[in-house]
Amino acid sequence: RLKFDSRTSRIWKSGRLSSAMEQTFIMIKPDGAQRCLVGEIISRFEKKGFSLRGLKLVSVDSAFAEKHYADLSAKPFFNGLVEYIISGPVVAMVWEGKGVVKTGRTIIGATNPADSAPGTIRGDFAVDIGRNVIHGSDSVESARKEIALWFPEGVVEWQSSLRPWIYE
Ligand code: ADP
C-alpha cells in the first residue's frame, strides 16, 4: 500500500519511505503558446508520468520577467529576453514527480536548440536560442523560488490515481 504524505511530499510504501517527490516550475514561453505547442508540451509531461500541480495562462510585465530572470541581468541578451517573455501570454505550470527537476530539463533539451537532441521539446520544435519555446527550473532550489514567484496563491493538493502504476 502506498501512502502519500502531502505535508512532506513523500511517498511511503508499507511504512517505508519509497521515493522523494520533487516539484519543478515549467513555463511555455510566448512562442510556444503562439505556435500552438501547449497541448503537445503538457502531453509529454503527462505521458512521462509526472503530475500537474498548477497551471495558468498569464501575461507578465517587464518587472516580473526581470525578477524571474534576475540571475541573468548582467547578460548581453537580458533585455531581449525580457522583451521576449512579455511579448505574449505564457503557460505557467508546476509539475511533480520523482526527480522531476532534472528529468524535466532532459525532456526540454539543451538551452540552444542547435544542440538539443531530437526527441526533446527544443530539439523537436525550436531553432533559435532566443525562441526556445520553454523554460524549466535548473535546480530544486530555483524551482522553490520560481514556484513561490509564479504561484504565490499556492498549488493544488491532489494525488493522481495512477501513482501506484508509475511508482513501485
Ligand atoms: P535555460 O533556459 O536552458 O535554463 P539559461 O538560464 O542559460 O538557459 O537562459 C535563460 C534563457 O535565456 C534561455 O532559455 C534563452 O531563452 C535565453 N538565452 C540564453 N542564452 C541566450 C543567448 N546567447 N542569446 C539569446 N537568448 C539567450
PDB file of C-alpha atoms and ligand atoms in Angstrom:
ATOM      1  CA  ARG A   1       0.000   0.000   0.000  1.00  0.00           C
ATOM      2  CA  LEU A   2       1.284   3.443  -0.964  1.00  0.00           C
ATOM      3  CA  LYS A   3       0.637   6.341   1.325  1.00  0.00           C
ATOM      4  CA  PHE A   4       1.346   9.903   0.223  1.00  0.00           C
ATOM      5  CA  ASP A   5       2.263  12.445   2.881  1.00  0.00           C
ATOM      6  CA  SER A   6       1.180  15.769   1.354  1.00  0.00           C
ATOM      7  CA  ARG A   7       2.962  17.749   4.054  1.00  0.00           C
ATOM      8  CA  THR A   8       6.399  16.370   3.204  1.00  0.00           C
ATOM      9  CA  SER A   9       5.501  15.319  -0.388  1.00  0.00           C
ATOM     10  CA  ARG A  10       6.924  11.883   0.233  1.00  0.00           C
ATOM     11  CA  ILE A  11       5.553   8.503  -0.701  1.00  0.00           C
ATOM     12  CA  TRP A  12       5.562   5.800   1.940  1.00  0.00           C
ATOM     13  CA  LYS A  13       5.356   2.176   0.901  1.00  0.00           C
ATOM     14  CA  SER A  14       4.398  -0.299   3.608  1.00  0.00           C
ATOM     15  CA  GLY A  15       5.576   2.197   6.221  1.00  0.00           C
ATOM     16  CA  ARG A  16       8.949   2.647   4.478  1.00  0.00           C
ATOM     17  CA  LEU A  17       9.966   5.755   2.533  1.00  0.00           C
ATOM     18  CA  SER A  18       9.758   4.765  -1.131  1.00  0.00           C
ATOM     19  CA  SER A  19      10.780   7.834  -3.118  1.00  0.00           C
ATOM     20  CA  ALA A  20      11.112  11.552  -2.607  1.00  0.00           C
ATOM     21  CA  MET A  21       8.807  13.748  -4.637  1.00  0.00           C
ATOM     22  CA  GLU A  22      10.014  16.996  -6.169  1.00  0.00           C
ATOM     23  CA  GLN A  23       8.277  19.888  -7.840  1.00  0.00           C
ATOM     24  CA  THR A  24       9.550  21.973 -10.735  1.00  0.00           C
ATOM     25  CA  PHE A  25       8.413  25.152 -12.445  1.00  0.00           C
ATOM     26  CA  ILE A  26       7.799  24.792 -16.176  1.00  0.00           C
ATOM     27  CA  MET A  27       6.796  27.710 -18.399  1.00  0.00           C
ATOM     28  CA  ILE A  28       5.711  27.525 -22.040  1.00  0.00           C
ATOM     29  CA  LYS A  29       7.137  30.768 -23.414  1.00  0.00           C
ATOM     30  CA  PRO A  30       5.160  33.136 -25.719  1.00  0.00           C
ATOM     31  CA  ASP A  31       6.458  31.442 -28.890  1.00  0.00           C
ATOM     32  CA  GLY A  32       5.258  28.059 -27.600  1.00  0.00           C
ATOM     33  CA  ALA A  33       1.777  29.466 -26.982  1.00  0.00           C
ATOM     34  CA  GLN A  34       1.695  31.283 -30.358  1.00  0.00           C
ATOM     35  CA  ARG A  35       2.817  28.136 -32.158  1.00  0.00           C
ATOM     36  CA  CYS A  36       0.070  26.013 -30.571  1.00  0.00           C
ATOM     37  CA  LEU A  37       2.517  23.753 -28.726  1.00  0.00           C
ATOM     38  CA  VAL A  38       0.692  23.962 -25.376  1.00  0.00           C
ATOM     39  CA  GLY A  39      -1.181  20.652 -25.696  1.00  0.00           C
ATOM     40  CA  GLU A  40       1.856  18.815 -27.087  1.00  0.00           C
ATOM     41  CA  ILE A  41       4.114  20.009 -24.261  1.00  0.00           C
ATOM     42  CA  ILE A  42       1.622  19.244 -21.489  1.00  0.00           C
ATOM     43  CA  SER A  43       1.083  15.838 -23.065  1.00  0.00           C
ATOM     44  CA  ARG A  44       4.787  14.985 -22.919  1.00  0.00           C
ATOM     45  CA  PHE A  45       4.973  15.670 -19.181  1.00  0.00           C
ATOM     46  CA  GLU A  46       1.690  13.835 -18.549  1.00  0.00           C
ATOM     47  CA  LYS A  47       2.657  10.772 -20.568  1.00  0.00           C
ATOM     48  CA  LYS A  48       6.028  10.571 -18.818  1.00  0.00           C
ATOM     49  CA  GLY A  49       4.149  10.061 -15.553  1.00  0.00           C
ATOM     50  CA  PHE A  50       4.582  13.434 -13.892  1.00  0.00           C
ATOM     51  CA  SER A  51       1.688  15.022 -12.117  1.00  0.00           C
ATOM     52  CA  LEU A  52       0.289  18.510 -12.730  1.00  0.00           C
ATOM     53  CA  ARG A  53       0.001  20.607  -9.572  1.00  0.00           C
ATOM     54  CA  GLY A  54      -0.531  24.103 -11.016  1.00  0.00           C
ATOM     55  CA  LEU A  55      -1.475  25.573 -14.409  1.00  0.00           C
ATOM     56  CA  LYS A  56      -2.347  29.053 -15.661  1.00  0.00           C
ATOM     57  CA  LEU A  57      -2.134  31.239 -18.761  1.00  0.00           C
ATOM     58  CA  VAL A  58      -0.671  34.617 -17.819  1.00  0.00           C
ATOM     59  CA  SER A  59       0.828  37.735 -19.341  1.00  0.00           C
ATOM     60  CA  VAL A  60       3.614  39.191 -17.222  1.00  0.00           C
ATOM     61  CA  ASP A  61       5.097  42.673 -17.224  1.00  0.00           C
ATOM     62  CA  SER A  62       8.777  43.536 -17.524  1.00  0.00           C
ATOM     63  CA  ALA A  63       9.272  43.966 -13.751  1.00  0.00           C
ATOM     64  CA  PHE A  64       8.011  40.418 -13.217  1.00  0.00           C
ATOM     65  CA  ALA A  65      10.080  38.971 -16.081  1.00  0.00           C
ATOM     66  CA  GLU A  66      13.182  40.751 -14.732  1.00  0.00           C
ATOM     67  CA  LYS A  67      12.542  39.173 -11.338  1.00  0.00           C
ATOM     68  CA  HIS A  68      12.180  35.695 -12.857  1.00  0.00           C
ATOM     69  CA  TYR A  69      15.442  36.102 -14.802  1.00  0.00           C
ATOM     70  CA  ALA A  70      17.269  38.191 -12.139  1.00  0.00           C
ATOM     71  CA  ASP A  71      20.299  35.842 -12.234  1.00  0.00           C
ATOM     72  CA  LEU A  72      20.835  36.734 -15.912  1.00  0.00           C
ATOM     73  CA  SER A  73      20.593  40.532 -15.520  1.00  0.00           C
ATOM     74  CA  ALA A  74      24.264  41.045 -16.457  1.00  0.00           C
ATOM     75  CA  LYS A  75      23.966  39.072 -19.717  1.00  0.00           C
ATOM     76  CA  PRO A  76      24.031  40.961 -23.034  1.00  0.00           C
ATOM     77  CA  PHE A  77      20.805  39.200 -24.121  1.00  0.00           C
ATOM     78  CA  PHE A  78      18.911  40.137 -20.925  1.00  0.00           C
ATOM     79  CA  ASN A  79      16.816  42.994 -22.391  1.00  0.00           C
ATOM     80  CA  GLY A  80      15.896  40.910 -25.424  1.00  0.00           C
ATOM     81  CA  LEU A  81      14.983  38.014 -23.149  1.00  0.00           C
ATOM     82  CA  VAL A  82      12.649  40.212 -21.083  1.00  0.00           C
ATOM     83  CA  GLU A  83      11.049  41.614 -24.275  1.00  0.00           C
ATOM     84  CA  TYR A  84      10.530  38.027 -25.488  1.00  0.00           C
ATOM     85  CA  ILE A  85       8.889  36.837 -22.256  1.00  0.00           C
ATOM     86  CA  ILE A  86       6.487  39.817 -22.105  1.00  0.00           C
ATOM     87  CA  SER A  87       5.597  39.584 -25.823  1.00  0.00           C
ATOM     88  CA  GLY A  88       2.544  37.369 -25.222  1.00  0.00           C
ATOM     89  CA  PRO A  89       0.912  35.056 -22.729  1.00  0.00           C
ATOM     90  CA  VAL A  90       2.906  32.219 -21.178  1.00  0.00           C
ATOM     91  CA  VAL A  91       1.674  28.976 -19.628  1.00  0.00           C
ATOM     92  CA  ALA A  92       2.980  28.666 -16.071  1.00  0.00           C
ATOM     93  CA  MET A  93       2.951  25.177 -14.579  1.00  0.00           C
ATOM     94  CA  VAL A  94       4.097  23.194 -11.586  1.00  0.00           C
ATOM     95  CA  TRP A  95       4.869  19.525 -12.229  1.00  0.00           C
ATOM     96  CA  GLU A  96       5.540  16.958  -9.538  1.00  0.00           C
ATOM     97  CA  GLY A  97       7.359  13.652  -9.564  1.00  0.00           C
ATOM     98  CA  LYS A  98      10.452  11.739  -8.586  1.00  0.00           C
ATOM     99  CA  GLY A  99      13.477  13.627  -9.960  1.00  0.00           C
ATOM    100  CA  VAL A 100      11.215  15.960 -11.956  1.00  0.00           C
ATOM    101  CA  VAL A 101      13.673  18.909 -11.875  1.00  0.00           C
ATOM    102  CA  LYS A 102      16.471  17.024 -13.659  1.00  0.00           C
ATOM    103  CA  THR A 103      14.222  14.846 -15.822  1.00  0.00           C
ATOM    104  CA  GLY A 104      12.181  17.926 -16.778  1.00  0.00           C
ATOM    105  CA  ARG A 105      15.367  19.543 -18.110  1.00  0.00           C
ATOM    106  CA  THR A 106      16.116  16.357 -20.057  1.00  0.00           C
ATOM    107  CA  ILE A 107      12.630  16.393 -21.613  1.00  0.00           C
ATOM    108  CA  ILE A 108      13.137  20.086 -22.524  1.00  0.00           C
ATOM    109  CA  GLY A 109      16.620  19.670 -24.051  1.00  0.00           C
ATOM    110  CA  ALA A 110      19.710  21.888 -24.207  1.00  0.00           C
ATOM    111  CA  THR A 111      19.299  25.683 -23.967  1.00  0.00           C
ATOM    112  CA  ASN A 112      20.420  26.178 -27.579  1.00  0.00           C
ATOM    113  CA  PRO A 113      18.055  24.223 -29.861  1.00  0.00           C
ATOM    114  CA  ALA A 114      21.014  23.693 -32.210  1.00  0.00           C
ATOM    115  CA  ASP A 115      22.427  21.399 -29.504  1.00  0.00           C
ATOM    116  CA  SER A 116      19.154  19.844 -28.277  1.00  0.00           C
ATOM    117  CA  ALA A 117      18.701  16.201 -29.207  1.00  0.00           C
ATOM    118  CA  PRO A 118      15.769  15.157 -31.384  1.00  0.00           C
ATOM    119  CA  GLY A 119      13.031  13.855 -29.120  1.00  0.00           C
ATOM    120  CA  THR A 120      13.446  16.741 -26.699  1.00  0.00           C
ATOM    121  CA  ILE A 121      10.981  19.636 -26.819  1.00  0.00           C
ATOM    122  CA  ARG A 122      13.564  22.168 -28.006  1.00  0.00           C
ATOM    123  CA  GLY A 123      15.160  19.576 -30.303  1.00  0.00           C
ATOM    124  CA  ASP A 124      11.821  18.905 -31.965  1.00  0.00           C
ATOM    125  CA  PHE A 125      10.227  22.359 -32.006  1.00  0.00           C
ATOM    126  CA  ALA A 126      12.835  25.143 -31.854  1.00  0.00           C
ATOM    127  CA  VAL A 127      15.656  26.575 -33.968  1.00  0.00           C
ATOM    128  CA  ASP A 128      16.915  29.758 -32.282  1.00  0.00           C
ATOM    129  CA  ILE A 129      18.247  30.115 -28.711  1.00  0.00           C
ATOM    130  CA  GLY A 130      16.192  33.288 -28.260  1.00  0.00           C
ATOM    131  CA  ARG A 131      12.985  31.452 -29.251  1.00  0.00           C
ATOM    132  CA  ASN A 132      13.418  28.150 -27.439  1.00  0.00           C
ATOM    133  CA  VAL A 133       9.753  27.586 -26.532  1.00  0.00           C
ATOM    134  CA  ILE A 134      10.000  26.504 -22.898  1.00  0.00           C
ATOM    135  CA  HIS A 135      11.604  27.123 -19.503  1.00  0.00           C
ATOM    136  CA  GLY A 136      12.292  24.611 -16.740  1.00  0.00           C
ATOM    137  CA  SER A 137      13.881  25.183 -13.320  1.00  0.00           C
ATOM    138  CA  ASP A 138      17.551  24.192 -13.222  1.00  0.00           C
ATOM    139  CA  SER A 139      17.703  23.050  -9.566  1.00  0.00           C
ATOM    140  CA  VAL A 140      15.450  22.127  -6.666  1.00  0.00           C
ATOM    141  CA  GLU A 141      16.377  25.443  -5.034  1.00  0.00           C
ATOM    142  CA  SER A 142      15.481  27.575  -8.088  1.00  0.00           C
ATOM    143  CA  ALA A 143      12.284  25.523  -8.518  1.00  0.00           C
ATOM    144  CA  ARG A 144      11.285  26.507  -4.993  1.00  0.00           C
ATOM    145  CA  LYS A 145      11.940  30.195  -5.709  1.00  0.00           C
ATOM    146  CA  GLU A 146      10.191  30.147  -9.100  1.00  0.00           C
ATOM    147  CA  ILE A 147       7.103  28.340  -7.779  1.00  0.00           C
ATOM    148  CA  ALA A 148       6.852  30.921  -4.965  1.00  0.00           C
ATOM    149  CA  LEU A 149       7.161  33.758  -7.518  1.00  0.00           C
ATOM    150  CA  TRP A 150       4.671  32.400 -10.075  1.00  0.00           C
ATOM    151  CA  PHE A 151       2.211  30.691  -7.719  1.00  0.00           C
ATOM    152  CA  PRO A 152       2.017  32.882  -4.586  1.00  0.00           C
ATOM    153  CA  GLU A 153      -1.534  31.525  -4.157  1.00  0.00           C
ATOM    154  CA  GLY A 154      -0.081  28.021  -3.797  1.00  0.00           C
ATOM    155  CA  VAL A 155      -0.587  24.889  -5.884  1.00  0.00           C
ATOM    156  CA  VAL A 156      -3.307  22.242  -5.878  1.00  0.00           C
ATOM    157  CA  GLU A 157      -3.196  19.404  -3.353  1.00  0.00           C
ATOM    158  CA  TRP A 158      -4.255  16.213  -5.049  1.00  0.00           C
ATOM    159  CA  GLN A 159      -2.960  12.765  -5.778  1.00  0.00           C
ATOM    160  CA  SER A 160      -3.227  11.072  -9.152  1.00  0.00           C
ATOM    161  CA  SER A 161      -4.897   7.663  -9.011  1.00  0.00           C
ATOM    162  CA  LEU A 162      -2.176   6.448 -11.405  1.00  0.00           C
ATOM    163  CA  ARG A 163       0.500   6.794  -8.741  1.00  0.00           C
ATOM    164  CA  PRO A 164       0.742   3.054  -7.927  1.00  0.00           C
ATOM    165  CA  TRP A 165       1.152   2.369 -11.678  1.00  0.00           C
ATOM    166  CA  ILE A 166       4.038   4.824 -12.002  1.00  0.00           C
ATOM    167  CA  TYR A 167       5.914   4.246  -8.723  1.00  0.00           C
ATOM    168  CA  GLU A 168       6.991   0.888  -7.348  1.00  0.00           C
TER     169      GLU A 168
HETATM  170  P1  ADP B   1      17.804  27.650 -19.691  1.00  0.00           P
HETATM  171  O1  ADP B   1      16.519  28.321 -20.127  1.00  0.00           O
HETATM  172  O2  ADP B   1      18.088  26.441 -20.545  1.00  0.00           O
HETATM  173  O3  ADP B   1      17.872  27.379 -18.220  1.00  0.00           O
HETATM  174  P2  ADP B   1      19.587  29.968 -19.292  1.00  0.00           P
HETATM  175  O4  ADP B   1      19.093  30.053 -17.885  1.00  0.00           O
HETATM  176  O5  ADP B   1      21.052  29.981 -19.517  1.00  0.00           O
HETATM  177  O6  ADP B   1      19.013  28.656 -20.040  1.00  0.00           O
HETATM  178  O7  ADP B   1      18.967  31.156 -20.154  1.00  0.00           O
HETATM  179  C1  ADP B   1      17.623  31.527 -19.991  1.00  0.00           C
HETATM  180  C2  ADP B   1      17.055  31.841 -21.331  1.00  0.00           C
HETATM  181  O8  ADP B   1      17.710  32.970 -21.888  1.00  0.00           O
HETATM  182  C3  ADP B   1      17.201  30.750 -22.382  1.00  0.00           C
HETATM  183  O9  ADP B   1      16.237  29.732 -22.297  1.00  0.00           O
HETATM  184  C4  ADP B   1      17.063  31.552 -23.664  1.00  0.00           C
HETATM  185  O10 ADP B   1      15.685  31.836 -23.961  1.00  0.00           O
HETATM  186  C5  ADP B   1      17.742  32.858 -23.292  1.00  0.00           C
HETATM  187  N1  ADP B   1      19.143  32.849 -23.736  1.00  0.00           N
HETATM  188  C6  ADP B   1      20.173  32.191 -23.177  1.00  0.00           C
HETATM  189  N2  ADP B   1      21.328  32.412 -23.838  1.00  0.00           N
HETATM  190  C7  ADP B   1      20.992  33.252 -24.859  1.00  0.00           C
HETATM  191  C8  ADP B   1      21.734  33.869 -25.917  1.00  0.00           C
HETATM  192  N3  ADP B   1      23.037  33.660 -26.066  1.00  0.00           N
HETATM  193  N4  ADP B   1      21.054  34.654 -26.767  1.00  0.00           N
HETATM  194  C9  ADP B   1      19.741  34.884 -26.641  1.00  0.00           C
HETATM  195  N5  ADP B   1      18.980  34.335 -25.654  1.00  0.00           N
HETATM  196  C10 ADP B   1      19.601  33.540 -24.787  1.00  0.00           C
END
